[in-house]
Coordinates of C-alpha atoms and ligand atoms in Angstrom, one line a residue:
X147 CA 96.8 75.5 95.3
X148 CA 98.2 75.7 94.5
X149 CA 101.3 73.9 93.2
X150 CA 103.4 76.8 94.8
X151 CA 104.2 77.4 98.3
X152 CA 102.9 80.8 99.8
X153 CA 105.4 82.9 100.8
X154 CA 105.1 83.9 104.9
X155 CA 107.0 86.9 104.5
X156 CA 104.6 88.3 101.9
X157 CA 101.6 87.8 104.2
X158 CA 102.8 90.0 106.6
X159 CA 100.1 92.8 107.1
X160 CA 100.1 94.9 104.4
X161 CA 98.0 98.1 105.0
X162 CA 96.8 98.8 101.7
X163 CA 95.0 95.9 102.3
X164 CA 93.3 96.8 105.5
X165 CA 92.0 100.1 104.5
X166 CA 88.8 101.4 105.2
X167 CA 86.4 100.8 102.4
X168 CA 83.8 103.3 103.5
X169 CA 84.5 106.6 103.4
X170 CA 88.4 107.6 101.5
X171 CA 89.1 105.0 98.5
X172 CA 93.0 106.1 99.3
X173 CA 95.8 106.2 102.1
X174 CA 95.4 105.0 105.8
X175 CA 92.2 105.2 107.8
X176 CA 91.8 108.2 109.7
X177 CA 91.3 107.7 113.5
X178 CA 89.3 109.4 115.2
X179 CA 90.9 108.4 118.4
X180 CA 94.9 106.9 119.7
X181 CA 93.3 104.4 121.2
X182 CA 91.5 103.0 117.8
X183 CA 95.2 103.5 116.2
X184 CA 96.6 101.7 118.8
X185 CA 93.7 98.5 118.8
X186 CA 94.5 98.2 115.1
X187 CA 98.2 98.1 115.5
X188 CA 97.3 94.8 117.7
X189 CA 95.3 93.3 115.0
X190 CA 97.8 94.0 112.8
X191 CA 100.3 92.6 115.2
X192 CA 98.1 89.0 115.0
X193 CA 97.4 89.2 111.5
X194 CA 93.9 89.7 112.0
X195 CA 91.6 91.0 109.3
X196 CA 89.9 94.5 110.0
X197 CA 87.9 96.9 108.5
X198 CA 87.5 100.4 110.1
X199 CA 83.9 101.8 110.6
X200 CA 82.9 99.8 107.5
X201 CA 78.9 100.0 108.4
X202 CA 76.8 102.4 109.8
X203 CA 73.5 101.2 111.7
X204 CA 70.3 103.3 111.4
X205 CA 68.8 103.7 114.7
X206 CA 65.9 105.7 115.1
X207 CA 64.1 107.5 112.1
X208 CA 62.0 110.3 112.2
X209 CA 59.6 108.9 109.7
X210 CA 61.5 108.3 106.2
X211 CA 64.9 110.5 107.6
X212 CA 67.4 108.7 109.8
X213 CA 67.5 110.7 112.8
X214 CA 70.3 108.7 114.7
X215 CA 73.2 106.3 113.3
X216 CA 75.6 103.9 115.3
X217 CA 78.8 103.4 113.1
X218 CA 80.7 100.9 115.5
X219 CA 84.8 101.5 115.0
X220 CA 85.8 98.3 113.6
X221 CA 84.8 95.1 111.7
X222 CA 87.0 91.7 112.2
X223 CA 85.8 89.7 109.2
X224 CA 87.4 86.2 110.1
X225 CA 84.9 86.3 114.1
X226 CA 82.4 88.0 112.0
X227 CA 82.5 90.6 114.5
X228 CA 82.0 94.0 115.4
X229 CA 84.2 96.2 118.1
X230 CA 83.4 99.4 119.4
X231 CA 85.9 100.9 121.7
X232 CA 85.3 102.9 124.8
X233 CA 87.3 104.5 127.5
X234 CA 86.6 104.3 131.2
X235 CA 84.4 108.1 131.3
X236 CA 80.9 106.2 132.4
X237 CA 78.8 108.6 130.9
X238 CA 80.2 107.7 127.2
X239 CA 79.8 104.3 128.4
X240 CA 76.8 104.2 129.4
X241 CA 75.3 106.6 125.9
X242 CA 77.3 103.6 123.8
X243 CA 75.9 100.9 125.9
X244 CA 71.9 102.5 125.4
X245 CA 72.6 102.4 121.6
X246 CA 74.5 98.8 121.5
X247 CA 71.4 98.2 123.5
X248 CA 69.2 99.3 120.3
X249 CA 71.5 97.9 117.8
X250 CA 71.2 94.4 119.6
X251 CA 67.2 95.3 118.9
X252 CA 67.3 95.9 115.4
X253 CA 70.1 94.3 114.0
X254 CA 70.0 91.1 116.2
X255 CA 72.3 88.8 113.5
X256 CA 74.7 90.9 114.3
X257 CA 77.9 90.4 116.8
X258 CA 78.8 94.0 118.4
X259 CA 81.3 94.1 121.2
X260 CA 82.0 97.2 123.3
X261 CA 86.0 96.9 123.9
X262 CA 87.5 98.7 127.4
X263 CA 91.2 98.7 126.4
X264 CA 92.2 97.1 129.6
X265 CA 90.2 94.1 127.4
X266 CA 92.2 93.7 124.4
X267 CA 93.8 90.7 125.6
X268 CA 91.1 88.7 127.3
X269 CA 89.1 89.5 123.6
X270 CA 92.0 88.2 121.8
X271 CA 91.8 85.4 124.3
X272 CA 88.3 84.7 123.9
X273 CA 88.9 83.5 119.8
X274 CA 91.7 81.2 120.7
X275 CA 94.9 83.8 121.7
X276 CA 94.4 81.9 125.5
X277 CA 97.9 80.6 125.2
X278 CA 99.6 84.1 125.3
X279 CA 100.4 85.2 128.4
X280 CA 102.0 88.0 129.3
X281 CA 105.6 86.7 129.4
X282 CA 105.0 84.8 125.9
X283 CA 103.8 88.0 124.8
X284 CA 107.2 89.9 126.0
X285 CA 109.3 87.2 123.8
X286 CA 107.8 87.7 120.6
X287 CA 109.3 89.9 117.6
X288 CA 106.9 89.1 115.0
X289 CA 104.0 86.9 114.2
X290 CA 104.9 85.2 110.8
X291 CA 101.6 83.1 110.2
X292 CA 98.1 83.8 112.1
X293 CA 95.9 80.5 112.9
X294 CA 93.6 81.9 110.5
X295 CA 96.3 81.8 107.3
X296 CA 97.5 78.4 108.5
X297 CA 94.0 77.1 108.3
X298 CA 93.2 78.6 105.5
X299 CA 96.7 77.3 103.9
X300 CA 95.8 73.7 105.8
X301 CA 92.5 73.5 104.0
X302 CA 94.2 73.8 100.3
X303 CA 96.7 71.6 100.9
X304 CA 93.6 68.8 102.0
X305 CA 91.7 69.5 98.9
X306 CA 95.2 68.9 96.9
X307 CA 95.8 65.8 98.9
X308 CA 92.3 64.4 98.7
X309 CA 91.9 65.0 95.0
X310 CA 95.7 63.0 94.6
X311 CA 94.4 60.3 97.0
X312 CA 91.0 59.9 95.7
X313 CA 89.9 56.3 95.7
X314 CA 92.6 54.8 98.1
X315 CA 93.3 54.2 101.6
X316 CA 96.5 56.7 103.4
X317 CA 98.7 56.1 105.9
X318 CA 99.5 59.4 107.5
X319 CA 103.2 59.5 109.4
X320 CA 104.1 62.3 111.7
X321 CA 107.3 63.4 113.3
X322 CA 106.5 63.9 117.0
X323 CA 106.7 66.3 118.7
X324 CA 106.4 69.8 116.5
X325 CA 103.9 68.3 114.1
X326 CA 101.6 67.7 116.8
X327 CA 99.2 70.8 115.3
X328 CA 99.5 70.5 111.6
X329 CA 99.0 66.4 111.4
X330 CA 95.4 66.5 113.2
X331 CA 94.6 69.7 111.7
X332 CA 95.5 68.9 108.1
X333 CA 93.8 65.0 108.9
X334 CA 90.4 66.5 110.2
X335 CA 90.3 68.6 106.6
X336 CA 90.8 65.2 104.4
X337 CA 88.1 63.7 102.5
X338 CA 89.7 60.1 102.5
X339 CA 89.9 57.2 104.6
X340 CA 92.8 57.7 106.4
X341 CA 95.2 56.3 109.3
X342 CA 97.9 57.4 111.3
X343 CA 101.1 56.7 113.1
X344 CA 104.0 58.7 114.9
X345 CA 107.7 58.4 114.6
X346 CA 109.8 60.2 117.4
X347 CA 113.6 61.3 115.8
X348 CA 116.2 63.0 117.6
X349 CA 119.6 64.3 115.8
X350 CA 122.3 63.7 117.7
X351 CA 124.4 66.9 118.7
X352 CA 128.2 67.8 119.7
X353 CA 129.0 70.4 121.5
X354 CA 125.6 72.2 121.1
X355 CA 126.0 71.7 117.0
X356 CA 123.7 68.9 114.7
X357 CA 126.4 65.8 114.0
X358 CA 123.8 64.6 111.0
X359 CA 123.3 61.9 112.9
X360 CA 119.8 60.8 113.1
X361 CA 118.5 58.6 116.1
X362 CA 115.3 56.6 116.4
X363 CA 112.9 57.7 119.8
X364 CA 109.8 55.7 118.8
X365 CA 109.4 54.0 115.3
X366 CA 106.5 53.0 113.4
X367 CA 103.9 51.0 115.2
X368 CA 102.4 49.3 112.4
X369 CA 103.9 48.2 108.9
X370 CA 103.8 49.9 105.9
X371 CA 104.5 47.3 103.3
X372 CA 102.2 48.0 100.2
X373 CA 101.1 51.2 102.0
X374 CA 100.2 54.7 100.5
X375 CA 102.4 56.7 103.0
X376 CA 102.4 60.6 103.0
X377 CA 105.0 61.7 105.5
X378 CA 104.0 64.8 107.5
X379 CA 106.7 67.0 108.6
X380 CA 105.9 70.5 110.5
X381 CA 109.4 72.1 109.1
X382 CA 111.9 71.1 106.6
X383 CA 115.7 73.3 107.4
X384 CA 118.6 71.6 106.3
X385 CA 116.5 68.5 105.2
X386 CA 118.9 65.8 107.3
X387 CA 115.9 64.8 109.1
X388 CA 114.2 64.4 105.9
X389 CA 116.4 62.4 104.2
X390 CA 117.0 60.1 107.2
X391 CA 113.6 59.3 107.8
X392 CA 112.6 58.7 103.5
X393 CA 115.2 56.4 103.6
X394 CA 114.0 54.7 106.8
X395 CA 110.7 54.6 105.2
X396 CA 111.5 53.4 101.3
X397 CA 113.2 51.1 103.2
X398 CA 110.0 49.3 104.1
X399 CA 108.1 49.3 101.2
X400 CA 104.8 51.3 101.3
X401 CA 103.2 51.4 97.9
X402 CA 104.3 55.2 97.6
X403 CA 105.9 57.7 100.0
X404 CA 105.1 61.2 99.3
X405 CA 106.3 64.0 102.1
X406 CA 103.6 67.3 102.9
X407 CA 106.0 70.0 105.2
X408 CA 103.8 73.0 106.6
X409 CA 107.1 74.6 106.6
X410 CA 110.1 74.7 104.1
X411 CA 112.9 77.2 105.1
X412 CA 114.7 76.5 101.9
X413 CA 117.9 78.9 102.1
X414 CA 119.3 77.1 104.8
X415 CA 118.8 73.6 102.6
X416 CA 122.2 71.2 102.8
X417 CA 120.7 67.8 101.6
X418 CA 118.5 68.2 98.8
X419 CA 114.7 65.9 99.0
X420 CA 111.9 67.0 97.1
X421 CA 108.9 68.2 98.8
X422 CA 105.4 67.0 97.8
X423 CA 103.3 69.3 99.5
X424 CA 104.2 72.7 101.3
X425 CA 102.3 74.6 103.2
X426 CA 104.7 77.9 103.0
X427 CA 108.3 78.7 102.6
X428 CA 109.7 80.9 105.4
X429 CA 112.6 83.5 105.3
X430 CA 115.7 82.0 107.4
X431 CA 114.5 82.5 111.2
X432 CA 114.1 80.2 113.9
X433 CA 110.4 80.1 114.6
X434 CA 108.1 78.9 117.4
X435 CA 104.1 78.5 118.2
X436 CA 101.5 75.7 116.7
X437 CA 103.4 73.1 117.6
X438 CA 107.2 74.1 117.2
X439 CA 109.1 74.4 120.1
X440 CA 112.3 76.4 121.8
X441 CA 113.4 73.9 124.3
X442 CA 109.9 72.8 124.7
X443 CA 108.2 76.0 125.3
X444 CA 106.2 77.9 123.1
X445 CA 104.7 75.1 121.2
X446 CA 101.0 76.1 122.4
X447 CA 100.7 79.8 120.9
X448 CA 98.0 79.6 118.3
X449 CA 100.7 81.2 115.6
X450 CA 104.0 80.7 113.7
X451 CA 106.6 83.4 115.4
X452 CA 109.7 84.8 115.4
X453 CA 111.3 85.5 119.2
X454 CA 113.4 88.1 120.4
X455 CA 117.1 87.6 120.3
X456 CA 116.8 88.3 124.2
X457 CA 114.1 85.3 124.7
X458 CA 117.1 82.5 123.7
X459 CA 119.7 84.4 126.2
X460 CA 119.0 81.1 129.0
Ligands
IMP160 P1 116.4 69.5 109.5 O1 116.9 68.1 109.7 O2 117.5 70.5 109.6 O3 115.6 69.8 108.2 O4 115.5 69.9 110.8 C1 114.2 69.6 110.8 C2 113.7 69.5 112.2 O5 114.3 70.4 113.1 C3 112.2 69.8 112.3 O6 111.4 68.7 112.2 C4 112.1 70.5 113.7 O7 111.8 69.5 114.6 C5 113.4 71.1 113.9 N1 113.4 72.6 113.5 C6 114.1 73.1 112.5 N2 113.8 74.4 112.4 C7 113.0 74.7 113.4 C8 112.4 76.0 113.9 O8 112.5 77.1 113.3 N3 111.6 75.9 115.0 C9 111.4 74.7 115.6 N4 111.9 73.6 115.2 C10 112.7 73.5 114.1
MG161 MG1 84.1 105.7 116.7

């Protein structure tokens, strides 16, 4: 790790990073075509790694001299795929679909898509973006954190935790319901003998506002006297919640009690509770997708996201 959160705001897709490595060492990829421009803006838009033509294919030769090349548009490291895109004008199609054909011959390890536009989305859905429909889709501003950096993040954070654990037995605890992703994620990546059990808190609220008032939904099913407990927590605001439920816990006494957060909004902090393990610190906006909630929707997008302002006007 390690030790320090990553920051989400700095992950947000930085060109410079995405260039093409092929053909100008400098500045932004040259399109050949809107609709290329347009395809990488959506990557860019899931955080999704591309490369732009980063390959070319040899096709036929004409003994030792390449007589014809297929350099498909993009590269999507994280599928390990190739995209090339096409628009509807058949005969294009069917001159890129006789040399995908070929490719497909000679190259048969690799993954090659031919992309119609009208296909983004059903691609996208294809690797796990199912959950966006259209009207989720409408209600986003940003993506903050892809599936792919979460994982990635999720798998550090295991490695850190299994190396700390190494040797005994842990009790995971989760906060129901936002956690729902992270805790079988995160458990599924440890190298340790663990169990698990859910606690469901509420916060009691006046007039639309948090009292700090914590309230008990569901408690622990089993005890945790003498127990390594590591308390899993999907995001840490204020840290009320937090310092209820380490209390609760202490309370009860588990061997040790450590807390892993994927999230830590720290600036809008009002009770202070150190933080064991974090997966990244966020900028001060409400977020939704894998596994957080607004008013029970959203939870099932396969990202961390920020909505509209006109998406919380109902
Ligand atoms: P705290 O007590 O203010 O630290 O709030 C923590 C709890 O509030 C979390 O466990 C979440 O259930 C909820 N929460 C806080 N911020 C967000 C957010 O941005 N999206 C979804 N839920 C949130
Ligand atoms: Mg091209």
């Amino acid at each position: 790790m390690d030790g320090e959160p990553i920051r989400a705001q700095n992950l947000s897709p930085v060109a410079s990073t995405r260039y093409p490595k092929n053909r100008r060492k400098k500045g932004p990829p040259r399109f050949v075509h809107a609709s290329e421009e347009e395809f990488a803006h959506i990557l860019d838009f899931y955080h999704i790694e591309w490369v732009y033509e980063p390959r070319s294919f040899p096709l036929q030769w004409d003994g030792e001299r390449v007589k014809e090349m297929f350099t498909p548009d993009f590269y999507l490291p994280g599928l390990d795929l190739y995209v090339e895109l096409t628009t509807m004008k058949q005969s294009l199609v069917t001159r890129k679909n006789r040399k995908l054909r070929r490719l497909r011959e000679l190259y048969p390890d690799i993954n090659i898509r031919l992309l119609y536009k009208r296909d983004y989305q059903g691609l996208l859905a294809k690797y796990g973006y199912r959950a966006i429909t259209p009207t989720a889709l409408d209600d986003i501003d940003h993506v903050l954190l892809s599936g792919e950096e979460i994982q990635k993040r999720i798998r550090v954070l295991a490695t850190k935790i299994s190396e700390d654990y190494a040797g005994r037995d842990l009790r995971l605890i989760g906060i129901l319901k936002g956690v729902a992703f992270f805790m079988t994620d995160l458990m599924r990546q440890l190298d340790l003998p663990v169990s698990t059990d859910y606690m469901f808190i509420t916060k009691y609220q006046r007039n639309g506002a948090d009292t700090g008032a914590v309230r008990i939904l569901k408690d622990l099913d089993q005890s945790i006297q003498g127990c390594d407990v590591l308390l899993v927590e999907d995001i840490v605001d204020t840290g009320i919640t937090l310092r209820y439920i380490m209390n609760y816990l202490q309370a009860r006494k588990p061997a040790s009690l450590k807390v892993c957060t994927l999230l830590d909004r720290r600036v809008r902090r009002l009770v202070d509770q150190p933080l064991d393990y974090v997966g990244f610190e966020i900028p001060d906006e409400y977020v939704v997708g894998y596994g957080l909630d607004y008013r029970e929707l959203y939870r099932n997008l396969p990202f961390i996201c920020v909505l509209k302002p006109e998406a919380y006007k109902t």
